[in-house]
XYZ file of C-alpha atoms in Angstrom:
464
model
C 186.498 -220.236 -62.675
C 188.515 -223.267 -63.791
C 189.991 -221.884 -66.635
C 191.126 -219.065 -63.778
C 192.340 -221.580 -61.360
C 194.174 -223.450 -64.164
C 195.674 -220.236 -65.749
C 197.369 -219.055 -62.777
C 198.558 -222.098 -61.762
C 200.722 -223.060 -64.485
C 202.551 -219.476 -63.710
C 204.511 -221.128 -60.674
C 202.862 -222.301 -57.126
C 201.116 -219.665 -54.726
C 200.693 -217.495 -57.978
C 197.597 -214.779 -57.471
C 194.040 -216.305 -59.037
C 192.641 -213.074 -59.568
C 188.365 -212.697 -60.268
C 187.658 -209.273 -61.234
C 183.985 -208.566 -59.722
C 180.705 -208.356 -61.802
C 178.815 -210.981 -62.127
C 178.250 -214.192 -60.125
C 181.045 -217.054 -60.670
C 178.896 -219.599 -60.648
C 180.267 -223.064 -59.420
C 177.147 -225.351 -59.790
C 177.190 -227.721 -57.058
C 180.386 -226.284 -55.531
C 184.527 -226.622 -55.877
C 187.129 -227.659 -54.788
C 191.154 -226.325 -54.430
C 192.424 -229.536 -54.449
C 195.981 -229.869 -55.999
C 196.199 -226.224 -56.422
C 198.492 -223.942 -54.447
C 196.904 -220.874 -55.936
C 195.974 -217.131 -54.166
C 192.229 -217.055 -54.579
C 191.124 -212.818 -54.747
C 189.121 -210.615 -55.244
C 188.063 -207.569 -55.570
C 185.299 -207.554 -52.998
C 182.475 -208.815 -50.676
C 180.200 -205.542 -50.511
C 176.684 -205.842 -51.605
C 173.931 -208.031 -49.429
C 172.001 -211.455 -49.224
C 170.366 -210.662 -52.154
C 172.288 -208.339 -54.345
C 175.754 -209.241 -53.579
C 178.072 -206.745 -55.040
C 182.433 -207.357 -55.661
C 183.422 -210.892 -56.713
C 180.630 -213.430 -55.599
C 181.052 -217.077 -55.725
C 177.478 -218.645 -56.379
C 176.694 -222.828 -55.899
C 173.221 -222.423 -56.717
C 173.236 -226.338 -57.123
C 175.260 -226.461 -54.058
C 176.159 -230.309 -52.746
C 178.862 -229.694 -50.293
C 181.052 -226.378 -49.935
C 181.086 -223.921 -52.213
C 184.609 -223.116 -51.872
C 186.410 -226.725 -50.490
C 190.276 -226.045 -49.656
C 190.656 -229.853 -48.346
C 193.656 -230.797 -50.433
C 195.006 -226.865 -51.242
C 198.534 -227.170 -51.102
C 199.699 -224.887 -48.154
C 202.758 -223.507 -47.714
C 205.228 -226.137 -46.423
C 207.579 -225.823 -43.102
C 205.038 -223.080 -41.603
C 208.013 -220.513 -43.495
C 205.465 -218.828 -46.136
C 202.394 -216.861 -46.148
C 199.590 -216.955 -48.404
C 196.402 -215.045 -48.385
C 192.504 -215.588 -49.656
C 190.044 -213.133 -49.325
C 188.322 -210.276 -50.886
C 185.143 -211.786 -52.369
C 181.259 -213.240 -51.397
C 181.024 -217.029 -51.037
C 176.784 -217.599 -51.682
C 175.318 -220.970 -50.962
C 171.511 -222.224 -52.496
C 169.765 -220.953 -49.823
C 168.188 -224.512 -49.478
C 167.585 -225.983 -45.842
C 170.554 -228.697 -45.061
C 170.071 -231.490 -41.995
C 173.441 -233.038 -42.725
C 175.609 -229.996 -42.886
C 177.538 -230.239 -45.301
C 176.512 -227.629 -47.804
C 178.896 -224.828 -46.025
C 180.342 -221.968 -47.434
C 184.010 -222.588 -46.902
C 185.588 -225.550 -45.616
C 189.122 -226.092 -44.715
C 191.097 -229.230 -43.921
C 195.318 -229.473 -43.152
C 195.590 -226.263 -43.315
C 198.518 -223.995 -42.181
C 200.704 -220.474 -42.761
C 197.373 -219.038 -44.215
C 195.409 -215.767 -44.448
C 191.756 -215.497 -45.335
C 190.698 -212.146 -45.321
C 187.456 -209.969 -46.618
C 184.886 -212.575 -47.053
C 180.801 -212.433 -46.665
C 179.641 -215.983 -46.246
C 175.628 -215.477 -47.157
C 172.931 -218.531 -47.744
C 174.494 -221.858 -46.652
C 172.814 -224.714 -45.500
C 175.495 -225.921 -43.523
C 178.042 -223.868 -41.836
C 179.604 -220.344 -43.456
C 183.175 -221.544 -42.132
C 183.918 -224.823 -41.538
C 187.373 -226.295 -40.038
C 187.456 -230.002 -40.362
C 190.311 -232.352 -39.069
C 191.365 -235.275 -38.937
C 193.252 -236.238 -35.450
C 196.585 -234.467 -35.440
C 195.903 -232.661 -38.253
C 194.050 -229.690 -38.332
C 193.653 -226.077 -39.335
C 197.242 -224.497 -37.772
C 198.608 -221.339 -37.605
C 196.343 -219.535 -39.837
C 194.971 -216.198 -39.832
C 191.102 -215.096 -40.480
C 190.645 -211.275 -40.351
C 187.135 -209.636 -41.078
C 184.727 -212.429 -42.129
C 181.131 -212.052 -41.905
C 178.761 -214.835 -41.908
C 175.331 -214.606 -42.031
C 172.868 -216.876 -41.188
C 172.849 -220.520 -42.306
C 169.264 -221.594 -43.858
C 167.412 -223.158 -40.676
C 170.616 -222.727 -38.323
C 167.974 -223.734 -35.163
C 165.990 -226.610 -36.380
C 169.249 -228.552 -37.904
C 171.246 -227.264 -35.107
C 173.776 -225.345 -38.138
C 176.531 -223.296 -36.471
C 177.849 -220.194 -38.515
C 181.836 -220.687 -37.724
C 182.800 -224.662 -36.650
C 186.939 -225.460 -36.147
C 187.501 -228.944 -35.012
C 191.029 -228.916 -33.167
C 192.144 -225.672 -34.344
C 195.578 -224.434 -32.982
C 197.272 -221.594 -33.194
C 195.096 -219.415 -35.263
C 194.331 -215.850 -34.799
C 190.609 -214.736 -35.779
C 190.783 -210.988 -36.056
C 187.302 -208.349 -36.650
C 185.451 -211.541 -37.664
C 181.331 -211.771 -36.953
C 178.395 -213.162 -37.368
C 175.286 -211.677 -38.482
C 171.273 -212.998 -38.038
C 169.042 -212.371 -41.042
C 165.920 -213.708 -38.861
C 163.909 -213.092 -35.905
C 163.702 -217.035 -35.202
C 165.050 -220.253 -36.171
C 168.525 -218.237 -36.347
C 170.629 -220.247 -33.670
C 171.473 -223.497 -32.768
C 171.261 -225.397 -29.477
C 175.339 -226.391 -29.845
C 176.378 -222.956 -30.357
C 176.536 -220.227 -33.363
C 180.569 -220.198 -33.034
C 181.748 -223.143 -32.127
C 185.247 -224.343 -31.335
C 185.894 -228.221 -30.395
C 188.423 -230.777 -30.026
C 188.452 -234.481 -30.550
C 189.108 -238.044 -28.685
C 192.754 -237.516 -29.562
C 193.731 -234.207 -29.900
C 192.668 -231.300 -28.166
C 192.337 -227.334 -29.567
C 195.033 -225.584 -28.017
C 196.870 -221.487 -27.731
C 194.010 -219.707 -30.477
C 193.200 -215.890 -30.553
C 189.552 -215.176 -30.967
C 190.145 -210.326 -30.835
C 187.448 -208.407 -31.457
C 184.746 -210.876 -32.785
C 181.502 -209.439 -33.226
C 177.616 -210.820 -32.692
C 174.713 -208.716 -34.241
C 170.844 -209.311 -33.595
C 170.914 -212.856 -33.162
C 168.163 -215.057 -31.267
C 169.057 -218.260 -29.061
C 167.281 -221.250 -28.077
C 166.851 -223.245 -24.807
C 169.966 -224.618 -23.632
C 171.508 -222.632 -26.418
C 174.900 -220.210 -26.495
C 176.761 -217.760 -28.932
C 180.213 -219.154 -28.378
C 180.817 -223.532 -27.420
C 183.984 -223.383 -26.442
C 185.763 -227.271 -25.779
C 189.678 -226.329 -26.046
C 192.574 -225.116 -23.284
C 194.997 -222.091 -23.696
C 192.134 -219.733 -25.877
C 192.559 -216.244 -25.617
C 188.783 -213.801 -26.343
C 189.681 -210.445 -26.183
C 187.027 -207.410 -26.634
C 183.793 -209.593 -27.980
C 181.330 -207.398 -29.063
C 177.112 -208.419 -28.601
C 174.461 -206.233 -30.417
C 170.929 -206.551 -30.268
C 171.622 -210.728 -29.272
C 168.680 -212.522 -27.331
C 167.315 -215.331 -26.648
C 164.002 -216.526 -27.889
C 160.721 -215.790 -25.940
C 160.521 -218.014 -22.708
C 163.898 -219.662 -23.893
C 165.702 -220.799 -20.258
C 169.549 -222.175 -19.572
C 171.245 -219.577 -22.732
C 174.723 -217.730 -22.265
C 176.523 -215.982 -24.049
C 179.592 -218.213 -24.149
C 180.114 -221.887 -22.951
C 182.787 -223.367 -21.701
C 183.367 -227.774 -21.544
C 186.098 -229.862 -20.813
C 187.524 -231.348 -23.885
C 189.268 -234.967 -23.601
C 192.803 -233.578 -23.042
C 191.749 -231.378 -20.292
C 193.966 -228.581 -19.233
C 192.021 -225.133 -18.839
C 193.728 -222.170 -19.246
C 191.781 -220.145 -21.230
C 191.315 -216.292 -21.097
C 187.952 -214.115 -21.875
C 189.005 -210.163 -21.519
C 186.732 -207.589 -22.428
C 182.833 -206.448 -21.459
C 181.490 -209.533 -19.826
C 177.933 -209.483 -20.752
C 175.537 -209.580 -18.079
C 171.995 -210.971 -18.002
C 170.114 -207.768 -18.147
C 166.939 -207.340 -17.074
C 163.913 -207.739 -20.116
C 162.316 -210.727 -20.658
C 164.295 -212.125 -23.878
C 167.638 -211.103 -22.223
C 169.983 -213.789 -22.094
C 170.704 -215.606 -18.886
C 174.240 -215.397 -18.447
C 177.247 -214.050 -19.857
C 179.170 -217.164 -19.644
C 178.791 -220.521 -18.324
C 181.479 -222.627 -16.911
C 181.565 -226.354 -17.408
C 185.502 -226.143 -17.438
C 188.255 -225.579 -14.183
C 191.275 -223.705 -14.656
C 189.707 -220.739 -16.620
C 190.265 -216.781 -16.334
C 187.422 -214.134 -16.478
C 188.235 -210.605 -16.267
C 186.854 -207.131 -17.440
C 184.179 -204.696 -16.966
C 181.075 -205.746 -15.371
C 178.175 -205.773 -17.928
C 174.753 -205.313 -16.792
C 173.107 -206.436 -14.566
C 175.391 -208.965 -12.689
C 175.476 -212.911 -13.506
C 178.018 -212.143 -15.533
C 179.939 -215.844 -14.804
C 178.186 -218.938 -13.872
C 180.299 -221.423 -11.967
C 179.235 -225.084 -12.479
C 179.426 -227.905 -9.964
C 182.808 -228.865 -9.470
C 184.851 -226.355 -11.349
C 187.203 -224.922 -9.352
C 190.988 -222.982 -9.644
C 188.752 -220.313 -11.335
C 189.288 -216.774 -11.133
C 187.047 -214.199 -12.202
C 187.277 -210.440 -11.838
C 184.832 -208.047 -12.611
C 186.154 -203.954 -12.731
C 183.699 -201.309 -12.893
C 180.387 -201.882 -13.575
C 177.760 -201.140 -16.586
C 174.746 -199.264 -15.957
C 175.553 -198.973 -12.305
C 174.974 -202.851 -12.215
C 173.499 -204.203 -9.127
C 173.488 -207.726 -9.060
C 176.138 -210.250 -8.070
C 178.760 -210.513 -10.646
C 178.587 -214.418 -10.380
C 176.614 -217.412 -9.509
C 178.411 -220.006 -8.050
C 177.306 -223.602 -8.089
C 180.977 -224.859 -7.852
C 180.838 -225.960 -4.570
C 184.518 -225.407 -4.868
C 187.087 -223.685 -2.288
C 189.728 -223.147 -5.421
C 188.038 -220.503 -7.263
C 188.851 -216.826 -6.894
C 186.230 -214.734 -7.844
C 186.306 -210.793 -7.271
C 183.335 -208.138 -7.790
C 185.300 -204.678 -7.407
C 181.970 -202.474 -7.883
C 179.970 -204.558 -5.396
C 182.942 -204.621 -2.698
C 182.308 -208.440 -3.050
C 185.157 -211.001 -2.825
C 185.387 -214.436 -2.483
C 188.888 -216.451 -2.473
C 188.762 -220.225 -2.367
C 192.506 -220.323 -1.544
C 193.314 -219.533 1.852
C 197.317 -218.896 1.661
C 199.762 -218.879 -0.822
C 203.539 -220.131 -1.072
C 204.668 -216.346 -1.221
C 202.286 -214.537 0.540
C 201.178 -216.978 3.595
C 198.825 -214.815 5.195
C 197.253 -213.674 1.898
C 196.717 -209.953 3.526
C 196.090 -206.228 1.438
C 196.492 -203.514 3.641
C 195.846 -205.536 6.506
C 192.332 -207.314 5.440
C 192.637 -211.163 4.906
C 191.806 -212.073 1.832
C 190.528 -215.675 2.606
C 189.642 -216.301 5.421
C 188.956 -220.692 5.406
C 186.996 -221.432 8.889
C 186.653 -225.021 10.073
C 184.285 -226.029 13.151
C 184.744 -229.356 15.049
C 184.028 -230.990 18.508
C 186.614 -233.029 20.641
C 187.219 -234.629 24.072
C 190.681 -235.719 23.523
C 193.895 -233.841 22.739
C 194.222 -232.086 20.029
C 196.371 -229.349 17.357
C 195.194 -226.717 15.318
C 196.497 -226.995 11.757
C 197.228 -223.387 9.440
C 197.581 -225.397 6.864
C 193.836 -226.586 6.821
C 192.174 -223.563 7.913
C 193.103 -220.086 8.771
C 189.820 -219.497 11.497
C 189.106 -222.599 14.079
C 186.137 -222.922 16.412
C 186.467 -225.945 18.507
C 184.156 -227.496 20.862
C 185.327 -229.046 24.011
C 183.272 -231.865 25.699
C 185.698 -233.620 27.641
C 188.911 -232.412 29.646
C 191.692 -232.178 27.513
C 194.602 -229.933 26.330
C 195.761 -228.028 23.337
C 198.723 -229.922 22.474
C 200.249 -227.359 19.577
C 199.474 -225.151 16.458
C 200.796 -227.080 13.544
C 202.049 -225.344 9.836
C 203.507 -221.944 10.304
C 205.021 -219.921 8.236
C 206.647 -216.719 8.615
C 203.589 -213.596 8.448
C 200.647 -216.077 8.974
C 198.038 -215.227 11.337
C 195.015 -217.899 12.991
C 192.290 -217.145 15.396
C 190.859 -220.013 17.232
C 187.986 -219.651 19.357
C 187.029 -222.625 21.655
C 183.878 -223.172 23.094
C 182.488 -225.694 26.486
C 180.329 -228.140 25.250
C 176.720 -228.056 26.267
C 177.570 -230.602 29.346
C 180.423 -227.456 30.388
C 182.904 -228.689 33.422
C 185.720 -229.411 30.896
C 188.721 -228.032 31.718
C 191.488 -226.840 29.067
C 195.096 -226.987 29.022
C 196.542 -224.143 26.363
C 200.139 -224.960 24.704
C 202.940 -223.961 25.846
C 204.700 -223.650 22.966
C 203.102 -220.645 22.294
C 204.270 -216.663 23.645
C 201.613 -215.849 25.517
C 201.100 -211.826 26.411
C 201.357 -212.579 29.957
C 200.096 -216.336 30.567
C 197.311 -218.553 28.541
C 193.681 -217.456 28.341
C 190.907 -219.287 30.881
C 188.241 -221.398 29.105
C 185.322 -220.228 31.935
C 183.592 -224.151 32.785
C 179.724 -222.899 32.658
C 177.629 -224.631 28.973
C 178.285 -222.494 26.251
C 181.291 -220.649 27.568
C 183.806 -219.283 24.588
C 187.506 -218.064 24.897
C 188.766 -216.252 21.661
C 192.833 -216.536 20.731
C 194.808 -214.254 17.540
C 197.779 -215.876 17.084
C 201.133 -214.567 14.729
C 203.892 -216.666 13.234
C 207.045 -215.212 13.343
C 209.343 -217.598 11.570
C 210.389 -219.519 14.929
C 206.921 -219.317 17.159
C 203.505 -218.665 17.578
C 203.082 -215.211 19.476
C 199.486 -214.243 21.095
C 198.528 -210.940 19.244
């Protein structure tokens, strides 16, 4: 393979290395592209685990990756193109607890295509993006890569695909593919995509990425995602589980990374958590704020699990799979910022009351969130749109309604005031509202209520 390597080469930089397919290339302990700028092809990954067919790179003395582009010189001013792809990259099929026997490993790399490739029999991961802060795999493409599983990818926690601060690369028709009933998934995640202390992973493209029969652990999810601005369009599950009695698994996980700013999009089927007893628990968990969730409802409902705290959230869930039945969410947010929408239940929920544009937040009439606050007073007091669009106030002392606070034009408030269990208390209404005919009586007898729909019109409040 050298000889190969050197060959093309000395022909001029980004010249095509070309391996015809037949048998194995074997490269011992692995090798690496360091100091060359060559086009590594082939003419093939086709075959299987065991008889790969095409051009197949073998390590069967593998001590690190079998193909290591740390050091490949890359195009320069992000102005060229050059592409990899079209062979098998086969590890030793020995178990690996440090990781670092992976199939393909990349490091400062940009303006690149890798393309075609079965990763098969690694200890440690099948694709591996490595960085060092600031300096990481960039504007790349990787278009229909399979991996399959990594030797003991459970008990040494070995992902199939790992990018540390990748940014702006598209991964197109990629997947991963199990080879095991067990020990087949990691706790951290099969695909994993994380940032660093310094820099985070930013604006990536993960279209059309499949999974196919794979097995996950407690705790354990397909896709760890740590990185703002990512785009998931159309990800495709077969036959993935988790393992017997396995509890906490998703199908993708989202985390905060250091340089937090959310922003990241899943479109497509979002998996639900079925109904059989190795289903998996949840389509995806969120551990991150800021986030977008929207596409057809898969069954049976808890497609999107909102952790405490997240919040300007918005999910949407459009039709439904398998007539699905259950709530399209579970929300543990605690949050009033999330917007989260379940068209085939008839279920909404919107966190944010109004809206700089459209004050009253109103479809055909029907508020869309309606934020209700309940307090007790015995002095004056206002009612505030701004912090709630539905009052209920108690009165326990005599007192007046001094003013409703916060209009703007098209918003609408109800208040409904109430005596307090003592009763006796009179109430004094404001005048600065336009009353139908003259403010409502607040009846003095314990428990008494008066109910008031009120309409800003730009200038005033006007009874409704």
């Amino acid at each position: 393979m050298i000889d190969t390597l050197d060959r093309a080469e000395a022909l001029g930089e980004g010249t095509i290395a070309f391996f015809p397919g037949g048998d194995p290339y074997e490269v011992g302990s692995g090798i690496s592209l360091a100091g060359y700028s060559v086009q590594v092809r082939g003419s093939g990954a086709t075959g299987s685990t065991t008889d790969p067919r095409g051009t197949t790179f073998l390590a069967s003395s593998q001590d690190g990756p079998v193909l290591d582009f740390s050091g490949w010189l890359r195009p320069q001013s992000f102005q060229g193109k050059t592409t990899h792809g079209g062979f098998n990259v086969v590890g030793s099929g020995v178990s690996d607890a440090r990781k670092r026997n992976s199939g393909i490993r990349f490091s400062k790399l940009s303006s690149t295509l890798f393309a075609d490739i079965a990763v098969r029999q690694t200890g440690g991961p099948g694709v591996e993006g490595v960085a060092q802060p600031g300096d990481a795999v960039y504007l790349c493409d990787f278009e229909r890569i399979i991996v399959s599983t990594p030797v003991d990818a459970q008990v040494n926690d070995v992902p199939y695909w790992i990018f540390n601060e990748m940014n702006g690369v598209r991964l197109r028709g990629c997947g991963i593919r199990s080879t095991a009933r067990t020990n087949d998934c990691g706790i951290s995640g099969a695909v994993v995509f994380r940032s660093n202390r310094t820099y985070s992973a930013q604006s990536s493209l993960i279209d059309g990425f499949w999974v196919e029969y794979i097995h996950v652990p407690t705790d354990g999810t397909i896709f760890a995602v740590q990185a703002n601005k990512y785009v998931f369009t159309d990800i495709q599950y077969f036959d993935a589980h988790k393992l017997p009695r396995a509890t906490g698994t998703s199908h993708m996980r989202f985390t905060e990374p250091s340089f937090n700013l959310g922003g990241n999009l899943v479109r497509g089927v979002i998996p639900g958590n079925g109904t059989s007893a190795t289903d998996i628990d949840t389509g995806i968990e969120m551990n991150q704020s800021g986030n977008a969730v929207t596409g057809v409802k898969g069954y049976n409902g808890q497609n999107v699990l909102l952790m405490p705290g997240i919040g300007g959230t918005t999910v949407e869930l459009l039709g439904a799979e398998a007539n699905a039945s259950r709530p399209g969410w579970v929300d543990k947010s605690g949050s009033t910022s999330n917007t989260l929408v379940d068209h085939h239940l008839g279920e909404r929920l919107y966190g944010r009351r109004k809206g700089k544009y459209s004050p009253s937040n109103k479809i055909n009439g029907v508020h869309l969130g309606q934020k209700a606050v309940t307090y007790e007073t015995a002095i004056d007091f206002t009612v505030s749109y701004e912090s709630a669009n539905f009052h209920v106030v108690t009165i326990d002392s005599s007192c007046s309604w001094t003013n409703v606070l916060d209009g703007v034009i098209g918003a609408e408030i109800t208040v409904i005031l109430k005596q307090g269990s003592a009763g006796g208390a009179t109430l004094t209404f404001p005048s600065a509202v336009r009353w139908k005919a003259k403010p409502p009586i607040l009846r003095s007898s314990s428990g008494a209520r008066v109910g008031v729909k009120l309409a800003f019109d730009g200038e005033v409040w006007v009874e409704l």
